[in-house]
Every structure is written in C-alpha cells, then in structure tokens.
Tab-separated table of C-alpha atoms in Angstrom:
chain	number	residue	atom	x	y	z
A	1	MET	CA	117.392	95.781	73.173
A	2	ASN	CA	119.228	96.181	76.404
A	3	GLU	CA	120.940	99.425	75.090
A	4	THR	CA	117.794	100.898	73.860
A	5	PHE	CA	115.924	100.203	77.395
A	6	GLU	CA	118.916	101.414	79.483
A	7	ARG	CA	118.802	104.436	77.796
A	8	TYR	CA	114.920	104.692	78.110
A	9	ASN	CA	115.500	103.810	82.021
A	10	ARG	CA	118.214	106.450	82.520
A	11	ARG	CA	116.143	109.174	81.113
A	12	THR	CA	113.096	107.719	83.398
A	13	HIS	CA	114.776	108.414	86.355
A	14	ILE	CA	116.293	111.983	85.382
A	15	ILE	CA	112.407	112.623	84.365
A	16	GLY	CA	111.090	111.232	87.385
A	17	ARG	CA	113.013	112.853	89.794
A	18	ALA	CA	112.754	116.062	87.980
A	19	VAL	CA	108.475	115.985	87.913
A	20	THR	CA	108.592	114.654	91.562
A	21	VAL	CA	110.287	117.595	93.011
A	22	ALA	CA	108.432	119.876	90.944
A	23	THR	CA	105.163	118.323	92.085
A	24	LEU	CA	106.444	118.373	95.594
A	25	ILE	CA	107.377	122.062	95.520
A	26	MET	CA	103.786	123.071	94.048
A	27	LEU	CA	101.724	120.706	96.723
A	28	LEU	CA	103.876	122.570	99.453
A	29	GLY	CA	103.587	125.704	97.891
A	30	ALA	CA	99.760	125.480	97.006
A	31	PRO	CA	98.815	126.241	100.867
A	32	PHE	CA	100.964	129.412	101.038
A	33	CYS	CA	99.295	130.412	97.386
A	34	ILE	CA	95.835	129.762	98.617
A	35	GLY	CA	96.569	131.438	101.882
A	36	GLY	CA	97.712	134.562	99.913
A	37	VAL	CA	94.334	134.344	98.229
A	38	LEU	CA	92.674	133.866	101.721
A	39	GLY	CA	94.481	136.493	103.121
A	40	ALA	CA	96.235	134.390	105.988
A	41	MET	CA	99.452	132.243	106.169
A	42	PRO	CA	99.744	128.712	107.500
A	43	ASP	CA	100.325	128.618	111.396
A	44	LEU	CA	103.960	126.479	111.003
A	45	GLY	CA	103.856	125.902	114.936
A	46	ALA	CA	100.726	124.245	114.623
A	47	VAL	CA	101.913	122.582	111.282
A	48	ALA	CA	104.874	121.269	113.308
A	49	ARG	CA	102.707	120.162	116.333
A	50	ALA	CA	100.370	118.249	114.453
A	51	PHE	CA	103.185	116.473	112.582
A	52	LEU	CA	104.301	115.313	115.600
A	53	SER	CA	101.056	113.690	116.816
A	54	VAL	CA	99.577	112.619	113.391
A	55	GLY	CA	102.090	112.668	110.849
A	56	LEU	CA	104.816	110.349	112.139
A	57	VAL	CA	102.668	107.576	111.913
A	58	TRP	CA	102.091	108.680	107.989
A	59	THR	CA	105.716	109.081	107.406
A	60	VAL	CA	106.601	105.118	108.667
A	61	SER	CA	103.661	103.949	106.434
A	62	SER	CA	105.184	105.904	103.660
A	63	VAL	CA	108.566	104.212	103.960
A	64	VAL	CA	106.886	100.865	104.292
A	65	GLU	CA	104.652	101.546	101.188
A	66	PHE	CA	107.998	102.538	99.350
A	67	LEU	CA	109.993	99.779	100.103
A	68	VAL	CA	107.052	97.106	99.600
A	69	TYR	CA	105.407	98.641	96.361
A	70	THR	CA	108.305	99.799	94.446
A	71	PRO	CA	109.378	96.286	93.348
A	72	MET	CA	105.664	95.608	92.231
A	73	LEU	CA	105.596	99.031	90.277
A	74	GLY	CA	109.007	99.383	88.904
A	75	ALA	CA	111.300	102.607	88.127
A	76	GLY	CA	108.775	104.652	86.029
A	77	GLY	CA	105.217	103.327	87.578
A	78	GLY	CA	106.632	103.964	90.945
A	79	TYR	CA	107.362	107.789	90.301
A	80	LEU	CA	104.193	107.905	88.906
A	81	ALA	CA	102.295	105.962	91.365
A	82	PHE	CA	103.869	108.093	94.393
A	83	ILE	CA	103.058	111.367	92.854
A	84	THR	CA	99.569	110.561	92.043
A	85	GLY	CA	98.829	108.335	95.381
A	86	ASN	CA	95.660	105.927	95.862
A	87	LEU	CA	98.063	103.017	96.069
A	88	ILE	CA	96.454	100.250	97.709
A	89	ASN	CA	93.056	100.940	96.797
A	90	MET	CA	94.084	101.373	93.047
A	91	LYS	CA	97.208	101.616	91.419
A	92	ILE	CA	98.880	98.622	93.026
A	93	PRO	CA	95.914	96.162	91.962
A	94	CYS	CA	95.726	98.017	88.540
A	95	ALA	CA	99.608	97.725	87.640
A	96	VAL	CA	99.447	94.000	89.037
A	97	ASN	CA	96.415	92.958	86.834
A	98	ALA	CA	97.924	94.444	84.028
A	99	ARG	CA	100.937	92.873	84.515
A	100	ASP	CA	99.182	89.423	85.084
A	101	MET	CA	97.010	89.873	82.012
A	102	VAL	CA	100.050	90.372	79.658
A	103	GLY	CA	101.924	87.658	81.268
A	104	ALA	CA	105.183	90.197	81.981
A	105	LYS	CA	107.355	88.565	84.531
A	106	THR	CA	109.295	90.672	87.259
A	107	GLY	CA	112.576	92.262	86.390
A	108	THR	CA	112.038	92.308	82.692
A	109	ALA	CA	112.209	95.464	80.402
A	110	GLU	CA	108.375	94.193	79.570
A	111	ASN	CA	107.319	94.313	83.159
A	112	GLU	CA	108.519	97.990	83.523
A	113	ILE	CA	106.790	99.014	80.082
A	114	ILE	CA	103.385	97.451	81.430
A	115	SER	CA	103.595	98.869	85.126
A	116	THR	CA	103.996	102.476	83.721
A	117	LEU	CA	101.699	102.506	80.987
A	118	SER	CA	98.796	101.106	83.468
A	119	ILE	CA	99.543	103.343	86.125
A	120	ALA	CA	99.880	106.326	83.804
A	121	THR	CA	96.255	105.561	82.399
A	122	SER	CA	94.583	104.885	85.655
A	123	SER	CA	95.839	108.122	87.041
A	124	LEU	CA	94.513	109.666	83.761
A	125	VAL	CA	91.233	108.124	84.058
A	126	THR	CA	91.280	109.447	87.961
A	127	ILE	CA	92.057	112.659	87.062
A	128	LEU	CA	89.723	112.861	84.275
A	129	VAL	CA	86.708	111.429	86.635
A	130	LEU	CA	87.325	113.593	89.159
A	131	ALA	CA	87.800	116.837	86.661
A	132	LEU	CA	84.097	115.922	85.316
A	133	GLY	CA	82.774	115.083	88.701
A	134	VAL	CA	83.785	118.288	90.075
A	135	LEU	CA	82.728	120.118	86.883
A	136	LEU	CA	78.838	118.315	87.369
A	137	LEU	CA	79.123	118.234	91.106
A	138	ALA	CA	75.805	120.235	91.705
A	139	PRO	CA	73.811	117.318	89.470
A	140	LEU	CA	75.759	114.327	90.630
A	141	GLN	CA	75.805	114.948	94.112
A	142	PRO	CA	72.098	113.851	95.051
A	143	VAL	CA	72.735	110.655	92.922
A	144	LEU	CA	76.121	109.814	94.363
A	145	GLN	CA	75.034	110.557	97.889
A	146	SER	CA	71.752	108.897	97.633
A	147	PRO	CA	71.068	106.247	100.483
A	148	VAL	CA	70.273	103.773	97.663
A	149	LEU	CA	73.564	103.970	95.902
A	150	ARG	CA	75.798	104.595	99.024
A	151	PRO	CA	76.593	101.144	100.131
A	152	ALA	CA	77.702	100.305	96.560
A	153	PHE	CA	80.300	103.492	96.668
A	154	ASP	CA	80.989	102.486	100.641
A	155	ASN	CA	82.316	99.094	99.332
A	156	VAL	CA	84.390	99.932	96.362
A	157	VAL	CA	87.622	98.342	97.792
A	158	PRO	CA	86.027	94.949	99.203
A	159	ALA	CA	84.335	94.788	95.377
A	160	LEU	CA	87.913	95.299	94.136
A	161	PHE	CA	89.761	92.834	96.503
A	162	GLY	CA	87.191	90.145	95.792
A	163	ALA	CA	87.560	89.940	92.285
A	164	MET	CA	91.240	90.244	92.753
A	165	ALA	CA	91.342	87.436	95.445
A	166	TYR	CA	89.364	85.175	93.006
A	167	ARG	CA	92.127	85.759	90.373
A	168	TYR	CA	95.103	85.347	92.637
A	169	TYR	CA	93.690	82.575	95.063
A	170	ARG	CA	92.635	80.042	92.747
A	171	ARG	CA	96.066	79.109	91.609
A	172	ASN	CA	97.870	79.879	94.816
A	173	MET	CA	95.513	78.534	97.743
A	174	ASP	CA	98.870	76.908	99.207
A	175	ILE	CA	100.070	80.335	99.723
A	176	ALA	CA	97.110	82.143	100.409
A	177	LEU	CA	95.421	79.908	103.007
A	178	THR	CA	97.762	80.667	105.940
A	179	PRO	CA	97.868	84.463	105.903
A	180	LEU	CA	93.978	84.363	105.230
A	181	VAL	CA	93.494	82.275	108.236
A	182	LEU	CA	95.651	84.229	110.610
A	183	MET	CA	94.545	87.610	109.469
A	184	SER	CA	91.029	86.813	110.030
A	185	ALA	CA	91.818	85.324	113.232
A	186	LEU	CA	93.653	88.224	114.213
A	187	PHE	CA	91.410	90.787	113.183
A	188	ILE	CA	88.563	88.845	115.193
A	189	PHE	CA	90.631	88.603	118.645
A	190	VAL	CA	91.641	92.073	117.993
A	191	PRO	CA	88.895	94.113	116.071
A	192	SER	CA	90.545	97.494	116.925
A	193	LEU	CA	93.243	96.512	114.343
A	194	THR	CA	90.889	97.277	111.081
A	195	GLY	CA	91.685	100.576	111.426
A	196	SER	CA	95.448	99.750	110.588
A	197	THR	CA	94.860	97.159	108.166
A	198	SER	CA	97.403	99.014	105.726
A	199	PHE	CA	99.859	98.317	108.443
A	200	MET	CA	98.798	94.776	108.773
A	201	VAL	CA	99.582	94.038	104.883
A	202	ILE	CA	103.096	93.821	105.933
A	203	PRO	CA	103.097	90.556	108.421
A	204	SER	CA	100.531	89.107	106.000
A	205	GLY	CA	102.680	89.856	102.979
A	206	GLY	CA	105.638	88.656	104.821
A	207	ILE	CA	104.073	85.432	105.671
A	208	ALA	CA	102.740	84.660	102.175
A	209	ILE	CA	106.326	85.361	100.945
A	210	ALA	CA	107.899	82.968	103.316
A	211	ILE	CA	105.437	80.267	102.436
A	212	ALA	CA	105.652	81.003	98.571
A	213	TYR	CA	109.871	80.400	99.406
A	214	LEU	CA	109.520	77.160	100.985
A	215	LEU	CA	107.265	76.115	98.295
A	216	TYR	CA	109.680	77.350	95.652
A	217	LYS	CA	112.433	75.954	97.630
A	218	LYS	CA	110.710	72.670	97.520
A	219	GLY	CA	110.296	72.703	93.471
A	220	ARG	CA	106.351	72.566	94.285
A	221	LYS	CA	105.681	76.031	93.112
A	222	GLY	CA	107.037	77.684	89.655
A	223	ALA	CA	106.843	81.446	89.129
A	224	SER	CA	103.888	81.451	87.355
A	225	ASN	CA	100.706	83.250	88.538
B	1	MET	CA	82.138	136.357	101.410
B	2	ASP	CA	81.905	133.145	103.745
B	3	ILE	CA	85.028	130.760	104.064
B	4	LEU	CA	83.313	128.291	101.585
B	5	GLN	CA	82.705	131.028	98.975
B	6	GLN	CA	86.540	131.890	99.311
B	7	LEU	CA	87.657	128.288	99.208
B	8	ASN	CA	85.653	127.946	95.912
B	9	SER	CA	86.251	130.958	94.310
B	10	ALA	CA	88.270	131.103	90.798
B	11	PRO	CA	91.889	131.700	91.951
B	12	VAL	CA	91.721	128.827	94.305
B	13	TYR	CA	90.348	126.712	91.478
B	14	LEU	CA	93.176	128.331	89.394
B	15	ILE	CA	95.965	127.254	91.486
B	16	CYS	CA	94.629	123.754	92.190
B	17	GLY	CA	93.578	123.351	88.576
B	18	LEU	CA	97.207	124.302	87.402
B	19	ILE	CA	99.024	121.456	89.602
B	20	VAL	CA	96.023	118.661	88.473
B	21	ALA	CA	96.797	119.648	84.843
B	22	PHE	CA	100.828	119.435	85.393
B	23	VAL	CA	100.397	116.112	86.795
B	24	ALA	CA	98.155	114.748	84.103
B	25	ALA	CA	100.937	116.207	81.489
B	26	VAL	CA	103.405	114.434	83.444
B	27	CYS	CA	101.364	111.021	83.134
B	28	VAL	CA	101.038	111.525	79.091
B	29	VAL	CA	104.711	111.971	78.933
B	30	PHE	CA	105.503	108.589	80.723
B	31	MET	CA	102.719	107.066	78.817
B	32	VAL	CA	104.026	108.446	75.458
B	33	ARG	CA	107.525	107.386	76.551
B	34	ALA	CA	106.830	103.947	77.526
B	35	TRP	CA	104.598	103.298	74.665
B	36	ARG	CA	107.508	104.244	72.510
B	37	ALA	CA	109.979	102.190	74.440
B	38	GLY	CA	107.978	99.220	74.294
B	39	ILE	CA	107.826	99.608	70.522
B	40	ALA	CA	111.744	100.061	70.220
B	41	ILE	CA	112.286	96.622	72.148
B	42	GLY	CA	109.830	94.906	70.013
B	43	MET	CA	106.935	94.441	72.491
B	44	ASP	CA	103.837	93.249	71.072
B	45	LYS	CA	101.431	96.401	70.594
B	46	THR	CA	98.351	94.414	71.087
B	47	LYS	CA	99.772	93.473	74.624
B	48	MET	CA	100.209	97.046	75.517
B	49	LYS	CA	96.978	98.193	74.188
B	50	ARG	CA	95.413	95.371	76.324
B	51	ALA	CA	97.303	96.650	79.544
B	52	ILE	CA	95.763	100.370	78.798
B	53	THR	CA	92.502	99.224	78.105
B	54	ALA	CA	92.252	97.072	81.187
B	55	SER	CA	94.075	99.759	83.406
B	56	ALA	CA	91.475	102.288	82.308
B	57	THR	CA	88.226	100.121	82.697
B	58	PHE	CA	89.733	98.773	85.896
B	59	SER	CA	90.250	102.663	87.210
B	60	VAL	CA	86.622	103.680	86.625
B	61	LEU	CA	84.668	102.526	89.432
B	62	PRO	CA	87.299	103.023	92.140
B	63	SER	CA	87.868	106.569	90.656
B	64	VAL	CA	84.103	107.373	91.423
B	65	GLY	CA	84.493	105.834	94.811
B	66	ILE	CA	87.206	108.759	94.971
B	67	LEU	CA	84.916	111.198	93.815
B	68	LEU	CA	82.826	110.752	96.795
B	69	GLY	CA	85.991	111.408	99.081
B	70	VAL	CA	86.151	114.857	97.099
B	71	ILE	CA	82.473	115.176	97.907
B	72	ALA	CA	82.913	114.728	101.547
B	73	LEU	CA	85.652	117.000	101.992
B	74	SER	CA	84.415	119.774	99.984
B	75	GLY	CA	81.837	120.421	102.744
B	76	SER	CA	84.389	121.832	105.127
B	77	LEU	CA	87.211	122.222	102.883
B	78	GLY	CA	85.616	123.614	99.683
B	79	THR	CA	85.665	121.697	96.617
B	80	PRO	CA	89.176	122.336	94.875
B	81	TRP	CA	91.544	121.437	97.461
B	82	PRO	CA	90.110	117.930	98.158
B	83	TRP	CA	89.835	117.621	94.525
B	84	LEU	CA	93.596	118.572	93.957
B	85	ARG	CA	94.672	116.312	97.024
B	86	LEU	CA	92.486	113.356	95.468
B	87	SER	CA	93.726	113.743	91.954
B	88	VAL	CA	97.282	114.019	92.884
B	89	ILE	CA	99.249	112.051	95.727
B	90	GLY	CA	96.463	111.658	98.217
B	91	ALA	CA	94.617	108.591	99.330
B	92	LEU	CA	91.021	107.981	99.954
B	93	HIS	CA	91.656	106.367	103.473
B	94	TYR	CA	94.231	108.981	104.760
B	95	GLU	CA	93.178	112.771	103.518
B	96	THR	CA	90.001	112.458	105.971
B	97	GLN	CA	91.804	111.168	108.790
B	98	VAL	CA	94.464	113.811	108.577
B	99	ALA	CA	92.421	116.637	107.766
B	100	GLN	CA	90.269	115.830	110.748
B	101	ALA	CA	93.582	115.133	113.035
B	102	ALA	CA	94.667	118.651	111.414
B	103	ALA	CA	91.563	120.389	112.253
B	104	GLU	CA	91.821	119.048	115.910
B	105	GLN	CA	95.348	120.414	115.838
B	106	VAL	CA	94.536	124.043	114.920
B	107	GLY	CA	91.924	123.957	117.812
B	108	MET	CA	88.823	123.703	115.359
B	109	GLY	CA	87.829	120.453	117.395
B	110	THR	CA	85.998	118.989	114.434
B	111	LEU	CA	86.258	119.468	110.558
B	112	SER	CA	83.505	122.024	109.498
B	113	ALA	CA	82.821	124.703	107.567
B	114	ALA	CA	81.342	126.578	110.627
B	115	SER	CA	84.514	126.432	112.145
B	116	MET	CA	86.893	126.935	109.277
B	117	THR	CA	89.234	129.897	109.167
B	118	PRO	CA	91.519	131.230	106.686
B	119	SER	CA	94.500	130.582	108.751
B	120	GLY	CA	93.125	127.032	109.899
B	121	PHE	CA	92.474	126.186	106.224
B	122	ALA	CA	96.031	127.081	105.182
B	123	THR	CA	97.361	125.188	108.234
B	124	ILE	CA	95.328	121.981	107.266
B	125	ALA	CA	96.139	122.072	103.630
B	126	LEU	CA	100.003	122.255	104.504
B	127	LEU	CA	99.678	119.465	107.136
B	128	MET	CA	98.108	117.208	104.748
B	129	SER	CA	100.598	117.820	102.200
B	130	VAL	CA	103.589	117.158	104.821
B	131	CYS	CA	102.300	114.327	106.161
B	132	ILE	CA	102.110	112.246	102.856
B	133	MET	CA	105.314	113.555	100.989
B	134	TRP	CA	107.468	110.985	102.171
B	135	GLY	CA	106.712	108.395	99.447
B	136	MET	CA	107.750	111.043	96.597
B	137	VAL	CA	110.677	112.221	98.621
B	138	LEU	CA	112.152	108.442	99.082
B	139	SER	CA	111.278	108.342	95.493
B	140	VAL	CA	113.626	111.111	94.311
B	141	PHE	CA	116.579	109.641	96.450
B	142	PHE	CA	115.923	106.163	96.456
B	143	ASN	CA	113.997	104.863	93.551
B	144	LYS	CA	116.843	104.451	91.136
B	145	ARG	CA	119.209	102.762	93.832
B	146	TYR	CA	116.293	100.610	94.808
B	147	THR	CA	114.810	99.328	91.613
B	148	ARG	CA	118.686	98.673	90.306
B	149	LYS	CA	119.680	96.703	93.431
B	150	LEU	CA	116.092	94.582	92.742
B	151	GLY	CA	116.943	94.114	89.050
B	152	ALA	CA	113.309	95.323	88.457
B	153	GLY	CA	113.463	97.567	85.453
B	154	SER	CA	117.270	97.046	84.576
B	155	GLY	CA	115.828	95.112	81.819
B	156	GLU	CA	118.286	92.650	82.508
B	157	GLY	CA	116.309	90.043	84.405
B	158	LYS	CA	114.874	87.369	82.366
B	159	GLY	CA	111.744	86.768	85.047
B	160	GLY	CA	110.357	83.665	85.887
B	161	GLY	CA	112.533	83.502	89.178
B	162	PHE	CA	111.594	83.493	92.787
B	163	GLY	CA	110.968	87.487	92.646
B	164	ASP	CA	108.214	86.944	90.326
B	165	LEU	CA	106.517	84.461	92.938
B	166	ALA	CA	107.417	86.652	95.783
B	167	MET	CA	105.406	89.530	94.199
B	168	THR	CA	102.538	87.532	93.612
B	169	ALA	CA	102.569	86.586	97.339
B	170	MET	CA	103.180	89.896	98.506
B	171	PHE	CA	99.911	90.717	96.684
B	172	ILE	CA	98.119	87.746	98.044
B	173	GLY	CA	98.986	88.830	101.624
B	174	LEU	CA	97.661	92.530	100.738
B	175	VAL	CA	94.274	90.867	99.921
B	176	SER	CA	94.462	88.488	102.733
B	177	ALA	CA	95.107	91.286	105.000
B	178	TYR	CA	91.785	93.147	103.828
B	179	ILE	CA	89.538	90.043	103.572
B	180	GLY	CA	90.868	89.279	107.232
B	181	SER	CA	89.746	92.813	108.226
B	182	TYR	CA	86.322	92.097	106.921
B	183	VAL	CA	85.905	88.793	108.238
B	184	GLY	CA	86.940	90.333	111.716
B	185	GLY	CA	84.782	93.278	111.404
B	186	PHE	CA	81.766	91.049	111.106
B	187	VAL	CA	82.570	88.644	113.877
B	188	SER	CA	83.730	90.686	116.307
B	189	GLY	CA	83.048	94.517	115.188
B	190	GLY	CA	80.052	94.583	117.466
B	191	GLY	CA	81.791	93.021	120.439
B	192	LEU	CA	84.005	90.000	120.584
B	193	PHE	CA	82.455	86.915	118.890
B	194	THR	CA	78.928	88.572	118.551
B	195	PHE	CA	78.484	88.386	114.833
B	196	GLY	CA	76.914	91.560	114.982
B	197	GLY	CA	79.365	93.871	112.838
B	198	ASP	CA	78.812	94.786	109.231
B	199	TRP	CA	78.527	91.760	106.811
B	200	THR	CA	78.331	93.685	103.853
B	201	PRO	CA	81.892	93.712	103.136
B	202	LEU	CA	82.012	89.945	103.076
B	203	VAL	CA	79.059	89.732	100.836
B	204	VAL	CA	80.500	92.190	98.599
B	205	VAL	CA	83.716	89.996	98.337
B	206	ALA	CA	81.727	86.423	97.632
B	207	ALA	CA	79.652	88.463	94.932
B	208	ALA	CA	83.010	89.702	93.334
B	209	CYS	CA	84.529	86.618	93.563
B	210	LEU	CA	81.822	84.526	92.053
B	211	ALA	CA	81.559	86.952	89.322
B	212	MET	CA	85.260	86.968	88.589
B	213	ALA	CA	84.966	83.359	88.423
B	214	GLY	CA	82.248	83.425	85.998
B	215	PHE	CA	84.229	85.902	83.742
B	216	MET	CA	87.208	83.694	83.694
B	217	VAL	CA	85.236	80.809	82.598
B	218	LEU	CA	83.951	82.639	79.832
B	219	SER	CA	87.049	84.213	78.762
B	220	GLU	CA	89.273	80.919	79.158
B	221	LYS	CA	86.613	78.217	78.385
B	222	LYS	CA	84.351	79.684	76.055
B	223	LYS	CA	87.186	81.378	73.838
B	224	MET	CA	85.856	84.941	75.021
B	225	ALA	CA	89.500	86.690	75.680
B	226	TRP	CA	88.338	89.897	75.155
B	227	LEU	CA	86.041	89.777	78.222
B	228	ASP	CA	89.397	89.476	80.194
B	229	SER	CA	90.308	93.157	79.986
B	230	PHE	CA	86.808	94.089	81.414
B	231	SER	CA	86.343	91.261	83.967
B	232	ILE	CA	87.743	93.426	87.313
B	233	ALA	CA	85.382	96.165	86.343
B	234	GLY	CA	82.563	93.976	85.676
B	235	SER	CA	83.277	91.847	88.925
B	236	MET	CA	83.295	95.288	91.036
B	237	ILE	CA	80.178	96.121	89.566
B	238	VAL	CA	78.389	92.817	90.472
B	239	GLY	CA	79.813	93.113	93.927
B	240	MET	CA	78.608	96.880	94.334
B	241	ALA	CA	75.148	95.814	93.028
B	242	ALA	CA	75.313	93.302	96.039
B	243	ALA	CA	76.069	96.068	98.415
B	244	VAL	CA	73.103	97.867	97.212
B	245	LEU	CA	70.968	94.753	97.663
B	246	ALA	CA	72.442	94.146	101.210
B	247	GLY	CA	71.481	97.663	102.336
B	248	ALA	CA	68.270	97.025	101.084
B	249	MET	CA	68.145	94.140	102.999
B	250	ALA	CA	69.323	95.446	106.341
C-alpha cells in the first residue's frame, strides 16, 4: 500500500507544481491579453505602488493561510485549494467536513485521498454554478438580488459556521469555550477588528490548539472529533 | 462601444473561459487520480462516494453566494473577469476590497463603470492577480517539503495522534473567531456596548446550529445515516431562511 501511495504522492507533487505554475502564468497573462483586446496595457508603475499599499497585507495573509491550512488540506488538496481559492468560506470547511464524515485521520493516506476528492468536487461545483449563473445572468440577477432574498445570501458564511459549530463544539466544548469567549470579548471591546477576522483566526486557533495540547497531555482528550 | 460592452465582449469571455476550463480539467484530473489511488490502496468505495456527495451538496449554497460576488463586480469590471476570478484562486471577501483599493491607486476614486478606462481595467486586473498569487507560489516551492515534514500525505501516518486533535482545534479556533466577530458586531457594532449592531448573523448561526442538532439526532439516533451527507447544506438553508425572516422583521 505504502509503495502505491508513495508513487501517487510523488506524481501529485509533479502534476500539482506543473498546473500551479501554468495557472499562475495564465492568471498573470490574462490582464495583458485582455488589455490587448481593449487596446491598452496595465500601468506597471501603478501596480507596483498599489501592491505596496494594499498587496503586502494580502501577501502576509497568503503566507499565514499556506502555513495554517496546508496541513488540513494535504498535498493534492493543498495544490487544488490554492488554485481554486475561497479557502475559508468553502474549501477548508468542506474538506474538514468530508474528513470527519468518513472518519479519516490526519497524516493518513485515506485523509489525503478524501481531502483531494472533496476539494476537487467542491471546486467543480463552484465552477459549474458560476458558469450556469453567468449563462443565466439576466433572468437570475433580479431573483438573487431581490431585497427579500438578499439577507439570505449576505449570511451564507454565518449559516455555514453555525452548522459547523454544532458539529465540532458538541464533543469539544472544553476546547471551544475559551477561544469563543476570548474572541467575543475581543471583538466587543475592539469592534474595528471585525474587518480583520481572517487574521484573528490565527490567535484563536493558537489558543484552541494550546488547550487541546494540555488536555491531550493530561490524557483527557483523545484524537477523535 | 462603451467600456462595459468591451469588457463583456466575446474575446474577453474566450480568454477567461479558457482559463476556467483549464482549471476545471485540473480538478477532474486530481479527482480521477485520487479515486483510482483510493481503490488501489484498498479504500472503501462507499466512503469515497460519500465524501464526494457531501462535498457537492455542501458547496452549492456557498457557490450561489459567490455568484452574487460576480454579479456585484460585473457592474464595474464586466462579467467575464469576476467570473474568472471567483472560479479560480479568488476569494469572495478579497476581490471587492482589492478591486476597490486598486481603483483608488489608478486614480479612479471609486470602482465604477463610469470612471473605468481600458488601461485602468488592465491595471486593476493585474493587481488583483498579483496580490493573491502568493498561496500558489508557496505551494510550488514548499508544499512537498511542508507536507512531508508534517507527515501529512506521506501515507506513513497511522493517525490518531495529537496532529488530528490539533487540526480539529484549529478549525474550532477558526469557527470561534467568526462567531466572536458576530457577537462583537452585535454588541459594539453600533458603538461600544450599545447592542445596536447587526444581529442577523447571530440569529443565522443559532438557527443553523439548531438545525444541525436536529440532523445529527435523526442520523445518529433514528438510524438515518444517509441524511448526514446533506446535513450541512440543510442546516445552511435553515440558517439562510432565518436571515430572510430576520430581514423581514427588521
């Protein structure tokens, strides 16, 4: 089994790197191609200035996302998730949910396979929904943007995290309570931080991991979800 | 031809469509390889099918939310570019912010079709690509080393150690940060301790939570295990319906 999986894994890295580089080239080349169609090229000076003012924050965010989420996603899932995006609001919960549902454990071949299947499926569904949505944009736009349905689509992420919260909190309240209380208090006293919630995931996750480690060391917590 | 007509023209659709098609093909390749590898190492097909079904149902509603992002940006950037960005690499919360910041940097003041120029568009599009590409760059250079160091994906791990609990804890931290932000938004969003902020996300979280509890009871206690694959999507629908009710009451 190990040899078969090792061969699969080696090929995953080769294919993953190749398609990531190809996607990068296409994404960076597209603005120039579209510029060619429009008869104007990007202003590289403005891009450099804008990158220094807004891009550095996103660069730091990308590094943090890579370090934090790659262990959750595995090798194949990692390549795919960083190519297809929407990590926090879709790919991470999706992969974690699939892993949990079939009982795959971190670091196993099973986890790697399930994570890759999950992220590939999720990405294909998004691509399909967006393609259909773009195709049917004219009839769909008034429905999706109607004032009645608007609150529903503004709250997709709270709905997702509400559902996931029950699933994960119910067996791990001893881990969840402290970060939940601390984060609530932090956002209450510094409400401006709500614009940086994705960054606050790091201390929140750090606290949860530290508590989990203490419980694990004391033997009060197993590895099950 | 005005700028939006140009941005929605067939050649722009073709350029963006080809990239989306390429990424879709990549997903299919990864999926087929993972499926075959799973069978080769003796994994249960039912488990793999369950992971696929659960992931597909899970992704529909967030994808519709992402479609709204495409619609929101299409008024200023045309439809093909936001379609590409949000199908590939982009993130819903990121695109609007960076597009707006880029528009300010190219001297447009605000992101709108009225002030958009071909050069402005090309510059904004390039900046959007440059700003978010670092996760991919890091993957190219460090994914292999990093996953091997962690033992993830090596296939050698037996699971069940602290690593598994750490991943669960990290995810709990992620969820806690977001729920904490909704609590803070409600309590202090309209001013410190005024309880005048937006309470809809908290209602949605509570409704989705309760719905998930219902699904878990049905799947675990009433032996309706098949429901588990649809529990997240079902709970999200309940949560989103609660948002509609809250909106009607507000």
